[in-house]
mmCIF file with all atom_site columns, C-alpha atoms in Angstrom:
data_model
loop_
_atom_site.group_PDB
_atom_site.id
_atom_site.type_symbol
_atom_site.label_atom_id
_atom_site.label_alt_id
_atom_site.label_comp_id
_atom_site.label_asym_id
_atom_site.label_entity_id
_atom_site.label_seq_id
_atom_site.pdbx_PDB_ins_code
_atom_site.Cartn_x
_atom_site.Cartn_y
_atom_site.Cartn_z
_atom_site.occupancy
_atom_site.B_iso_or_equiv
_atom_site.pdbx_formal_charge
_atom_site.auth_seq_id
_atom_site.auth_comp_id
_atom_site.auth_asym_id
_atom_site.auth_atom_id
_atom_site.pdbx_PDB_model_num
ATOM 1   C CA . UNK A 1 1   ? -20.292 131.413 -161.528 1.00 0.00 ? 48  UNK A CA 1
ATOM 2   C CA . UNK A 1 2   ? -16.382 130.058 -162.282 1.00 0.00 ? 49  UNK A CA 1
ATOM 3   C CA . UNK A 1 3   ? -18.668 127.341 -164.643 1.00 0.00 ? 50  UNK A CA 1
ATOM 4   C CA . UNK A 1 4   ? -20.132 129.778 -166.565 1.00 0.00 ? 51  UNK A CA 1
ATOM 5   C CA . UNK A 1 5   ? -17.467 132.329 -167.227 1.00 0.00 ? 52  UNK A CA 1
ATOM 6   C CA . UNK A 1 6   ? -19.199 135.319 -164.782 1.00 0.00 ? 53  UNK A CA 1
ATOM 7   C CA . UNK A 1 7   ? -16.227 135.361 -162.490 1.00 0.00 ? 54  UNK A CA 1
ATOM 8   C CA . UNK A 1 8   ? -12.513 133.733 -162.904 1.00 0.00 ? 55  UNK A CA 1
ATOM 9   C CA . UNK A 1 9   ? -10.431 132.604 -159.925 1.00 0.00 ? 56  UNK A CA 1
ATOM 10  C CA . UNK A 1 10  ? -7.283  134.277 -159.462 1.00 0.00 ? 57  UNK A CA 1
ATOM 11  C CA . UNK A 1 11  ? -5.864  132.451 -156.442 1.00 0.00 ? 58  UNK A CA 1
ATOM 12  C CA . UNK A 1 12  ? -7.809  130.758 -154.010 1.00 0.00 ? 59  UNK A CA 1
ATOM 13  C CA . UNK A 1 13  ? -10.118 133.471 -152.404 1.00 0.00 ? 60  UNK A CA 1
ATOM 14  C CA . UNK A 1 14  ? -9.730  136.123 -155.029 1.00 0.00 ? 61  UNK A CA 1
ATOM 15  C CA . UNK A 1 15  ? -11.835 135.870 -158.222 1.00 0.00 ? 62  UNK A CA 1
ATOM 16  C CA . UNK A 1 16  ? -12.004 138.575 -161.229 1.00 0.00 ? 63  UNK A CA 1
ATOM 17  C CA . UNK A 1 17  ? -15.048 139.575 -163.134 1.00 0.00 ? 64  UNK A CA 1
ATOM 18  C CA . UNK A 1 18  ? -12.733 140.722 -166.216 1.00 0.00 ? 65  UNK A CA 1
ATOM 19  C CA . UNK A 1 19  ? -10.807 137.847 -167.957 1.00 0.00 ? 66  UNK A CA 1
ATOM 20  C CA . UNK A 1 20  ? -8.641  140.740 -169.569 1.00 0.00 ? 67  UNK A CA 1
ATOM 21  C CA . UNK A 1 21  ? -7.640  142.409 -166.269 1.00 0.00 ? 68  UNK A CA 1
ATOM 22  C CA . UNK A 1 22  ? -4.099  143.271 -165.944 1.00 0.00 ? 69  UNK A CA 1
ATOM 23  C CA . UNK A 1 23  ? -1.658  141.705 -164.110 1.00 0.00 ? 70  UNK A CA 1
ATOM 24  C CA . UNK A 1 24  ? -0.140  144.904 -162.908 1.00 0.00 ? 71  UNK A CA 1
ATOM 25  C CA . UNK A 1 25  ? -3.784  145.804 -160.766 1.00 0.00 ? 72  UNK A CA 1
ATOM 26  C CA . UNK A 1 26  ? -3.517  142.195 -159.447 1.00 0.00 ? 73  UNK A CA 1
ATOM 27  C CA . UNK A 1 27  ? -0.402  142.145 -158.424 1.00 0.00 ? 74  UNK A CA 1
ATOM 28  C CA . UNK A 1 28  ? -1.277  144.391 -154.802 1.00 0.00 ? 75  UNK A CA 1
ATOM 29  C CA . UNK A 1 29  ? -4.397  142.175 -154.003 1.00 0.00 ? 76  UNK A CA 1
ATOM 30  C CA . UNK A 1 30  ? -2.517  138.712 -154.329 1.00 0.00 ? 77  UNK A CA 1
ATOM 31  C CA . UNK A 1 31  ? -0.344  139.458 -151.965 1.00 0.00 ? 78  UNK A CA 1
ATOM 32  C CA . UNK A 1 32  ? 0.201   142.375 -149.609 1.00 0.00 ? 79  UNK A CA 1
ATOM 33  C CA . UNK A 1 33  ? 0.850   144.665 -148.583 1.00 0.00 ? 80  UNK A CA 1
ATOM 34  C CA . UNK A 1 34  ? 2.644   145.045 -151.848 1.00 0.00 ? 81  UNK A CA 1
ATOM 35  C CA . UNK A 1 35  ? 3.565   147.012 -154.737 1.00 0.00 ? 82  UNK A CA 1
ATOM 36  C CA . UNK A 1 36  ? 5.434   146.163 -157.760 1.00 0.00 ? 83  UNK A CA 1
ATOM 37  C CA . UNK A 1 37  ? 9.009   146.759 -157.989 1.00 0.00 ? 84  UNK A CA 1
ATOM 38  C CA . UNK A 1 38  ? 12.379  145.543 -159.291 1.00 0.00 ? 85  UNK A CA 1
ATOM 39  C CA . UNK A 1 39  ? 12.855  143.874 -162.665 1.00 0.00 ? 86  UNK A CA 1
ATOM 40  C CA . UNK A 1 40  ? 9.123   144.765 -163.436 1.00 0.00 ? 87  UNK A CA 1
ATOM 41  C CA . UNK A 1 41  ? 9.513   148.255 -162.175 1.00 0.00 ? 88  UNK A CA 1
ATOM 42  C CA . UNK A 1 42  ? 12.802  148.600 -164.025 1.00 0.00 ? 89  UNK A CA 1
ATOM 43  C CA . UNK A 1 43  ? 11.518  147.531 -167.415 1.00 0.00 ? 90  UNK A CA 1
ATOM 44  C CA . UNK A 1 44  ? 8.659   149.087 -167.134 1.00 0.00 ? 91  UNK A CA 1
ATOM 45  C CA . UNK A 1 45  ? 10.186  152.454 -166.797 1.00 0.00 ? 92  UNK A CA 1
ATOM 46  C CA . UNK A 1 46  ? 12.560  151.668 -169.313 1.00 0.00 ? 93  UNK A CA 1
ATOM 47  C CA . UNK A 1 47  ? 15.417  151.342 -167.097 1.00 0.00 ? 94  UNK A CA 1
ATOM 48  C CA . UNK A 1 48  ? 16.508  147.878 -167.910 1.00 0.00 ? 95  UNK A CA 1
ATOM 49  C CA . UNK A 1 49  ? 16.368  146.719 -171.918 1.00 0.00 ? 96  UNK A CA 1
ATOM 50  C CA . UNK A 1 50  ? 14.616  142.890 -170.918 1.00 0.00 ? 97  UNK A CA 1
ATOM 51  C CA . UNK A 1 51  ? 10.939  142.647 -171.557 1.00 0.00 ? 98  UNK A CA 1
ATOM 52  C CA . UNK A 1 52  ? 9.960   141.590 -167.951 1.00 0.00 ? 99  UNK A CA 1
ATOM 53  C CA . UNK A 1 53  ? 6.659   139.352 -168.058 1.00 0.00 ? 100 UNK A CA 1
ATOM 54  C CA . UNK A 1 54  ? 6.845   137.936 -164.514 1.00 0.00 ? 101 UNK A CA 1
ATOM 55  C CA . UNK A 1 55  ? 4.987   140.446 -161.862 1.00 0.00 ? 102 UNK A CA 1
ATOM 56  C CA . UNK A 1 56  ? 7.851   140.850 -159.736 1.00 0.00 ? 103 UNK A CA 1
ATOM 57  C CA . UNK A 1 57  ? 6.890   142.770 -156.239 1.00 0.00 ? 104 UNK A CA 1
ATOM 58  C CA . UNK A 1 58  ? 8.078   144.236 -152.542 1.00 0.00 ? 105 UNK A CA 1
ATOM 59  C CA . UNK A 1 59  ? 6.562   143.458 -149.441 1.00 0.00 ? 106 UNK A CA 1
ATOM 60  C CA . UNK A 1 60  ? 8.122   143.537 -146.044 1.00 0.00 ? 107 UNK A CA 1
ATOM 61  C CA . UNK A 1 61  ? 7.325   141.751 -142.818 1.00 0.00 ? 108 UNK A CA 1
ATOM 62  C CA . UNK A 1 62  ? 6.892   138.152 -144.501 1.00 0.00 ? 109 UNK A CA 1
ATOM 63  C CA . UNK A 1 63  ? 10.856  137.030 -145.013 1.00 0.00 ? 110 UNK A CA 1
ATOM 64  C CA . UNK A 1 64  ? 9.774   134.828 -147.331 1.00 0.00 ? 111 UNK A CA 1
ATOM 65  C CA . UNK A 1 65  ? 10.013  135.222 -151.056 1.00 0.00 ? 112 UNK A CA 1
ATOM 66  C CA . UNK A 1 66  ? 6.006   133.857 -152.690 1.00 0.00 ? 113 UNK A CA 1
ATOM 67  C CA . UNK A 1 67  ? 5.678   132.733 -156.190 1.00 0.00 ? 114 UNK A CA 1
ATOM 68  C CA . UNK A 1 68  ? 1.511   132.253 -157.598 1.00 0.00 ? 115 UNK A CA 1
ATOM 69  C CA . UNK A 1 69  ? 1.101   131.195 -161.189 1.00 0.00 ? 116 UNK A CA 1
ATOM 70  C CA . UNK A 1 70  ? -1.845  132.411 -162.076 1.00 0.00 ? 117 UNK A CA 1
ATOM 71  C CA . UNK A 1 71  ? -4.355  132.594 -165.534 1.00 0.00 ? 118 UNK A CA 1
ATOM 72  C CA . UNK A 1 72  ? -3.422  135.977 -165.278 1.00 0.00 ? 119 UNK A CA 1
ATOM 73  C CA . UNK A 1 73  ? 0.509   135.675 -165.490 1.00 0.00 ? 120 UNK A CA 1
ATOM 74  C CA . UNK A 1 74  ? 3.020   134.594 -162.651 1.00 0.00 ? 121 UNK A CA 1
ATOM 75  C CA . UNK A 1 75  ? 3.797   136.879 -159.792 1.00 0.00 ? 122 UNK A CA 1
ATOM 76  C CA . UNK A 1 76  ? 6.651   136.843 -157.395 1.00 0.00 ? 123 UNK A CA 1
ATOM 77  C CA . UNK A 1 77  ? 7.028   138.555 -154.004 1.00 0.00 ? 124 UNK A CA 1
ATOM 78  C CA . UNK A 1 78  ? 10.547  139.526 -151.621 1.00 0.00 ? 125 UNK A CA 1
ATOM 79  C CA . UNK A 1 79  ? 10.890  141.155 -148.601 1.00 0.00 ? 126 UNK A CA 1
ATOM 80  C CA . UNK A 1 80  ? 12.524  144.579 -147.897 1.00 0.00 ? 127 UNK A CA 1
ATOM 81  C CA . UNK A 1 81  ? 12.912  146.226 -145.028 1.00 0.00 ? 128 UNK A CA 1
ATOM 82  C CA . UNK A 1 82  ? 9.837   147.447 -143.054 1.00 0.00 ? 129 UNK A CA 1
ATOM 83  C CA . UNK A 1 83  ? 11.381  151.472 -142.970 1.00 0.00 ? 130 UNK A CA 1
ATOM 84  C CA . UNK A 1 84  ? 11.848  151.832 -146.797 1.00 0.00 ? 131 UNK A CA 1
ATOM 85  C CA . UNK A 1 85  ? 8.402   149.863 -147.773 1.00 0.00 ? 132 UNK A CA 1
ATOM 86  C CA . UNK A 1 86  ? 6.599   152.737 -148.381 1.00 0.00 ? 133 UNK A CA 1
ATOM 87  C CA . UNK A 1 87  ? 8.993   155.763 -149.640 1.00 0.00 ? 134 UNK A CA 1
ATOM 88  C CA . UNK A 1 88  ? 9.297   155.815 -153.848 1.00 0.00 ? 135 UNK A CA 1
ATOM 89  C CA . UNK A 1 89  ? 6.165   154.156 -154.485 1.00 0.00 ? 136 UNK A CA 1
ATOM 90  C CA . UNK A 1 90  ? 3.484   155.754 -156.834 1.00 0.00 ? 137 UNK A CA 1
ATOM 91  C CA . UNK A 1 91  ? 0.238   154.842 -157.754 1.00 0.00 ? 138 UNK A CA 1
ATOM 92  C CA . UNK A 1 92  ? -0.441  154.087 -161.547 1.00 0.00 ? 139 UNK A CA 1
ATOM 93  C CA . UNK A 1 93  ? -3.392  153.109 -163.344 1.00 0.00 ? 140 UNK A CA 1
ATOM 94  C CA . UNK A 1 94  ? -4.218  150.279 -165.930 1.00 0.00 ? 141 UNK A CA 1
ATOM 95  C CA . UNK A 1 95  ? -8.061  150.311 -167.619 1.00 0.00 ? 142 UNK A CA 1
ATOM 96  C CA . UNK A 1 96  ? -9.419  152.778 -164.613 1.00 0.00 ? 143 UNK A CA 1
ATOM 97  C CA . UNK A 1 97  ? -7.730  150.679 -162.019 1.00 0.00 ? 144 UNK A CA 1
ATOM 98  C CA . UNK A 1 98  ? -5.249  151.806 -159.518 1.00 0.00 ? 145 UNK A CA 1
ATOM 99  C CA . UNK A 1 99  ? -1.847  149.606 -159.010 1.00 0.00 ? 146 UNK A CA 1
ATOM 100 C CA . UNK A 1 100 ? 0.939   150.393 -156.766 1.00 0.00 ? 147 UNK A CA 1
ATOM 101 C CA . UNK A 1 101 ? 4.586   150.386 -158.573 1.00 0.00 ? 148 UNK A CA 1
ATOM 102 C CA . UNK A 1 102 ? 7.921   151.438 -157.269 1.00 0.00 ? 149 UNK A CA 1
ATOM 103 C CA . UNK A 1 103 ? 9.817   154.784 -158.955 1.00 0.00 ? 150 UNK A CA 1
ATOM 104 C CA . UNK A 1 104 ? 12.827  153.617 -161.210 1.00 0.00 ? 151 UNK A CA 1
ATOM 105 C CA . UNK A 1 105 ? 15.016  154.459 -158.409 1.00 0.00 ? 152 UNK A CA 1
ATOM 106 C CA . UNK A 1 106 ? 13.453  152.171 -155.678 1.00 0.00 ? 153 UNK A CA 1
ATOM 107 C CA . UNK A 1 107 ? 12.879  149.703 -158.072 1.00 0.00 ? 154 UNK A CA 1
ATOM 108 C CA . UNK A 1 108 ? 16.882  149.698 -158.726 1.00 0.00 ? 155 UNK A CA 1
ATOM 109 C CA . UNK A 1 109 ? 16.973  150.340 -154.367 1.00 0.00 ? 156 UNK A CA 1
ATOM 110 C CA . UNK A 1 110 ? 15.008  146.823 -153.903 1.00 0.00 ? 157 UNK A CA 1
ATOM 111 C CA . UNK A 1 111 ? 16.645  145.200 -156.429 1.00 0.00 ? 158 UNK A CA 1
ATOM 112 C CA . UNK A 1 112 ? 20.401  145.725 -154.874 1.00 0.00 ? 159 UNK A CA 1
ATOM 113 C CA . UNK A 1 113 ? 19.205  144.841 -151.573 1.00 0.00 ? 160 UNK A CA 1
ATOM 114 C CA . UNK A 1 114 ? 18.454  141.498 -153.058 1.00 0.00 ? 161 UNK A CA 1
ATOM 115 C CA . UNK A 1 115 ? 21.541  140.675 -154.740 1.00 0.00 ? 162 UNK A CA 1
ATOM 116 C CA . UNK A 1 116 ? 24.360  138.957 -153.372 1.00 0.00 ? 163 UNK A CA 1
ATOM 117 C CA . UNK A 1 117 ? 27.162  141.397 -151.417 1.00 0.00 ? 164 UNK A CA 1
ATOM 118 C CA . UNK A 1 118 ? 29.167  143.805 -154.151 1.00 0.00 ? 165 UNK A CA 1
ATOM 119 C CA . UNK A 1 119 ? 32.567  144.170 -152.837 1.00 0.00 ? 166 UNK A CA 1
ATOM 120 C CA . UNK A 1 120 ? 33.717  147.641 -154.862 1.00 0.00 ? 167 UNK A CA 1
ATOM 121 C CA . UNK A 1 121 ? 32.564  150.248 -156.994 1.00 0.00 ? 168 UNK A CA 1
ATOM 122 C CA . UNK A 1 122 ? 33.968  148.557 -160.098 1.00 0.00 ? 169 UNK A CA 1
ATOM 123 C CA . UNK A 1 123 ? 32.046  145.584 -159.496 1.00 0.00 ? 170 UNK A CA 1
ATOM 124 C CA . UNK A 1 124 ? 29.048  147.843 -158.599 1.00 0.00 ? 171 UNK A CA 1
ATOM 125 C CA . UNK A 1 125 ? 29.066  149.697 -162.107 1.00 0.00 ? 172 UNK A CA 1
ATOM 126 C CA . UNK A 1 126 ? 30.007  145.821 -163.517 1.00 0.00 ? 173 UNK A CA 1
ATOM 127 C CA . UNK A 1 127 ? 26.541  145.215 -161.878 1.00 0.00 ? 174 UNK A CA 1
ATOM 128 C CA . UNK A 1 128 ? 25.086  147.955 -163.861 1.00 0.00 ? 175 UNK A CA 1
ATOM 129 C CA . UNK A 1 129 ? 26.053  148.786 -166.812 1.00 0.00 ? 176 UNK A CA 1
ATOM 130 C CA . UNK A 1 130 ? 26.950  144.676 -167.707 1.00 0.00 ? 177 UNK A CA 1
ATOM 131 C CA . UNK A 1 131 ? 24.775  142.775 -165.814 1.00 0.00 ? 178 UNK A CA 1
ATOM 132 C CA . UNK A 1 132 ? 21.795  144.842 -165.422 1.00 0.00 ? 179 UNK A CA 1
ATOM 133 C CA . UNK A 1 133 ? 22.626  146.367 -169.071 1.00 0.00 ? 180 UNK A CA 1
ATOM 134 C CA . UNK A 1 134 ? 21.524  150.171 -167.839 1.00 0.00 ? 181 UNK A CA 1
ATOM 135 C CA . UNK A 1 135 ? 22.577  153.091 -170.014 1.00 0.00 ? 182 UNK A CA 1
ATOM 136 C CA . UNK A 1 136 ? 24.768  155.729 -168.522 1.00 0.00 ? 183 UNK A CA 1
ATOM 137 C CA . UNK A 1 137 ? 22.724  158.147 -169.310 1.00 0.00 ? 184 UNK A CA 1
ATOM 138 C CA . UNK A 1 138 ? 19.511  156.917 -167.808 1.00 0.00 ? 185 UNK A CA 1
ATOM 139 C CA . UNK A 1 139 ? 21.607  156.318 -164.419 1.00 0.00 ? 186 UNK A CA 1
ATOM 140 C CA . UNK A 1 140 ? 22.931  159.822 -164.452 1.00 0.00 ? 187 UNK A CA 1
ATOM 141 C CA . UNK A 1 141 ? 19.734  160.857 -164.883 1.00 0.00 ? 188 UNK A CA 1
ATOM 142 C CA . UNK A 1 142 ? 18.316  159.163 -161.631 1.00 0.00 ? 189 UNK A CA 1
ATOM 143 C CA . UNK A 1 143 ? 17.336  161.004 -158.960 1.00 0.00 ? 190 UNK A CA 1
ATOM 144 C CA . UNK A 1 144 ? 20.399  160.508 -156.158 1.00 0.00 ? 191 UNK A CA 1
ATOM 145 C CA . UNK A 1 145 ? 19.073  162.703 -153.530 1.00 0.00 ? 192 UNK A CA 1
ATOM 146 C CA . UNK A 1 146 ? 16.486  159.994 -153.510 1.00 0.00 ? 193 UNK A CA 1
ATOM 147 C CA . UNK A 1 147 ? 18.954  157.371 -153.323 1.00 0.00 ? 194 UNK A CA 1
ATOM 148 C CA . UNK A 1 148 ? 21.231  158.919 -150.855 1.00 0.00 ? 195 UNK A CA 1
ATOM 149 C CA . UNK A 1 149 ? 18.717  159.463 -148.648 1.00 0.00 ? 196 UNK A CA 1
ATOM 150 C CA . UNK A 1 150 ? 16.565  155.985 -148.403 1.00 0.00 ? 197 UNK A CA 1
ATOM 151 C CA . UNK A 1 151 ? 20.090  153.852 -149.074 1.00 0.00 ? 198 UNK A CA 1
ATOM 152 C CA . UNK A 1 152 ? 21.296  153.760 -144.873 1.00 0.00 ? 199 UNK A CA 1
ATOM 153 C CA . UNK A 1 153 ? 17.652  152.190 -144.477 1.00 0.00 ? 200 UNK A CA 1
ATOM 154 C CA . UNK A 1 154 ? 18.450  149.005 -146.107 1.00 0.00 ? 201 UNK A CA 1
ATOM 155 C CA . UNK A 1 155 ? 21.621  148.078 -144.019 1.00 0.00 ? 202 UNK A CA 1
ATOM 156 C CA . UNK A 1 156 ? 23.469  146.992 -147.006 1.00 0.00 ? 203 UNK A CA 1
ATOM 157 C CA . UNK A 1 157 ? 26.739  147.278 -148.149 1.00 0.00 ? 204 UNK A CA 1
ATOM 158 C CA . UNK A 1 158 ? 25.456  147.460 -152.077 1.00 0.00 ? 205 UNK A CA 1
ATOM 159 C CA . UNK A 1 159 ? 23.063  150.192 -151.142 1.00 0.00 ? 206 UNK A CA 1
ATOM 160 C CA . UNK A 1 160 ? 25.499  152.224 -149.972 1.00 0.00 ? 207 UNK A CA 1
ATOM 161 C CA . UNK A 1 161 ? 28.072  151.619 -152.979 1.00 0.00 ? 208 UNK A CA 1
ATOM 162 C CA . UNK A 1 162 ? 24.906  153.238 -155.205 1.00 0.00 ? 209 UNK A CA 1
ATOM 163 C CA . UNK A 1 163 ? 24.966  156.027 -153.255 1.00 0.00 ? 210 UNK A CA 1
ATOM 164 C CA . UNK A 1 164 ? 28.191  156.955 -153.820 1.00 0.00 ? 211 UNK A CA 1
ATOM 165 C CA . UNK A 1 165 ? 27.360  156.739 -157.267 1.00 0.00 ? 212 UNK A CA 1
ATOM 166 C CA . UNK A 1 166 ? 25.490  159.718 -157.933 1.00 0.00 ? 213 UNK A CA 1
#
């Protein structure tokens, strides 16, 4: 069937009937439990400026990060914590087909706890508004009851920082 064009492989196991499918609906059966989330998430919901064309997504329990290039695009996968995995997560769809993809605010949760320790607020909004290039607006417009609440379950030091932000 891969010979004549009725089914393309994916990874090895997983094969799509649709050469057009989108990367975004693959994303979750690649590799889970998973769901998309921070610099995919953030440019996707216009948080960050970049054009983000590497499916970038969350998982927890693996400690590992996974990388598959695919015909379908490249995807990458980090661990979180286990007790966060499953709070700001939404589902979306692309052509009739359901995807899991983190809020703008867990997106920006999963994407501190990867970074390297932030010593102080200035370096936090350094972080930000340099590094990260986000508008002040669109982070005052984040929802920090969110934050506040999910930060302690990350048991990081740049987590909490955020918090304080809002």
């Amino acid at each position: 069937m891969t010979q004549h064009g009725e089914i393309f492989k994916v990874i090895r196991g997983l094969y799509e009937t649709d050469r057009n499918t989108s990367g975004e609906v693959l994303a979750g059966a690649i590799y889970g439990p998973s769901y998309l989330s921070f610099e995919y998430a953030l440019s996707r919901h216009g948080l960050i400026p970049e054009r983000v064309s590497l499916f970038t997504s969350a998982s927890y329990n693996k400690n590992k990060t996974k990388f598959y290039k695919t015909p379908f695009g490249d995807f990458s996968y980090s661990a979180i914590p286990a007790d966060v995995f499953s709070h700001g997560v939404s589902i979306e769809n692309a052509d009739d087909r359901p995807y899991s993809i983190a809020t703008c605010e867990k997106a920006l949760c999963d994407k501190l706890y990867k970074e390297a320790p932030i010593t102080s607020k200035r370096g936090m909004e350094q972080f930000l508004f340099e590094n990260l290039r986000i508008e002040q607006n669109d982070f005052q417009n984040l929802d920090f009851n969110f934050i506040q609440n999910i930060a302690p379950f990350y048991r990081k030091k740049n987590l909490y920082l955020l918090s304080k932000m809002g």
